[in-house]
Amino acid sequence: MTDLSAAHDAAVTDRARLAGSAYNGDRDLAARQSLYQWQTPRYDLPGLVAEQLGDVRGRVVDIGCGNGKFIQRLGQDRPDLSLLGLDIAPGILAGVPGPVAVADATRLPLAAGSVDAALALHMLYHVSDIPQAVRELARIVADDGPVIVSTNSDRDKVELDDLWQRAAGDVLGVGRGPARISLSARFSLEKASAFLGEEFSRMEVVELPGTIMVRDPDPVIAHMASYRAWADQHDVPFGATVDRARTLLVDHIARHGTYEITCLGGILVCRR
Ligand SMILES: C[S@@+](CC[C@H](N)C(=O)[O-])C[C@H]1O[C@@H](n2cnc3c(N)ncnc32)[C@H](O)[C@@H]1O
């Protein structure tokens, strides 16, 4: 039997796949980010991060900054800060206001104690050596500076996992098909404190529960399709499964009026 979780881990952290396909532009990341506009309550994540940086002056680095959602907002709200965006994928940095650089979270091109705060938002689950990235975060931040990390719970969006398995089952002609890949499982909210606790003695966890409710299948299907970089990891034809999921979703919305997804994300504010 193939060890699915080991194969999934390797695929979730594979740099060629991350830089060359998953994050070579921001189409798929933007599809995942935009689903939250239908969430209640609506959390202003960049605003929450800006709030946590209230007392910080000086240099802030955003590691795995992606399409720069947080850098852009901090640039507006906190023009006094000196911001730097780092990411392993050159393609996703194209529209991010500079300075930006291509860099790996496990080998940061920054001197010890050289930043006043560091962000690692929804990215540590993509790093193959998570303990090494956590050591790097602790190394670069000065004195009492905060390191702000975010991720999702293992219970996040379980309805989408169920929808996928039903659709995959229909495609394969079996009851329930194989599970879809989980990006955050390696560093979920449930696992994050143990990793971070190795380097940080103080940690505040802010849980962000919510419910996404849609009447239109498109944003949900766009979210599901945003895993296309990992299509080969699904043991079921990816496009056909997405199409079947759409049919199931349209049918659900026709019968119930809405489709609901429960969400649980969180922010961890860490200090040495
Ligand atoms: C899910 S996106 C999150 C982007 C952004 N932080 C946000 O929360 O919107 C993950 C980002 O981490 C980057 N990444 C993955 N592995 C990395 C690594 N080892 N070092 C630096 N960046 C990495 C990816 O290229 C991608 O842009």
Coordinates of C-alpha atoms and ligand atoms in Angstrom, one line a residue, residues 18 23 29 32-33 62-67 69-70 86-89 92 103-106 121-123 125-127, ligand 1:
L18 CA 5.5 25.5 -5.1
Y23 CA 2.5 29.9 -6.5
L29 CA -4.0 31.7 -3.8
R32 CA -8.6 30.6 -1.7
Q33 CA -8.3 34.1 -0.1
D62 CA 6.9 38.9 5.9
I63 CA 8.2 35.4 5.1
G64 CA 6.2 33.5 2.5
C65 CA 4.5 36.8 1.7
G66 CA 2.7 35.4 -1.3
N67 CA 0.8 38.1 -3.3
K69 CA -1.9 41.0 0.9
F70 CA -0.4 41.8 4.3
L86 CA 10.3 37.2 1.2
D87 CA 9.0 34.2 -0.7
I88 CA 10.4 31.1 -2.3
A89 CA 8.3 31.7 -5.5
I92 CA 4.1 35.5 -6.9
A103 CA 14.4 33.4 0.0
D104 CA 13.7 30.2 1.8
A105 CA 12.3 30.3 5.4
T106 CA 14.8 27.7 6.5
L121 CA 1.3 33.5 7.7
H122 CA -0.3 30.4 6.3
M123 CA 3.1 29.2 5.1
Y125 CA 3.0 24.0 6.5
H126 CA 4.8 24.2 3.1
V127 CA 8.3 24.1 4.7
Ligands
LIG1 C1 -0.6 29.9 1.3 S1 0.5 31.1 0.7 C2 0.3 32.3 1.9 C3 0.7 33.7 1.4 C4 0.6 34.8 2.5 N1 1.4 34.7 3.6 C5 -0.9 34.9 2.9 O1 -1.1 34.5 4.1 O2 -1.7 35.4 2.2 C6 2.1 30.3 1.1 C7 3.3 31.1 0.5 O3 4.5 30.6 1.1 C8 5.5 30.5 0.2 N2 6.5 29.5 0.6 C9 6.3 28.2 0.6 N3 7.4 27.6 1.1 C10 8.3 28.5 1.4 C11 9.6 28.6 2.0 N4 10.2 27.4 2.3 N5 10.2 29.8 2.2 C12 9.6 30.9 1.8 N6 8.3 31.0 1.3 C13 7.7 29.8 1.1 C14 4.7 30.1 -1.1 O4 5.4 30.4 -2.3 C15 3.4 31.0 -1.0 O5 3.6 32.2 -1.6

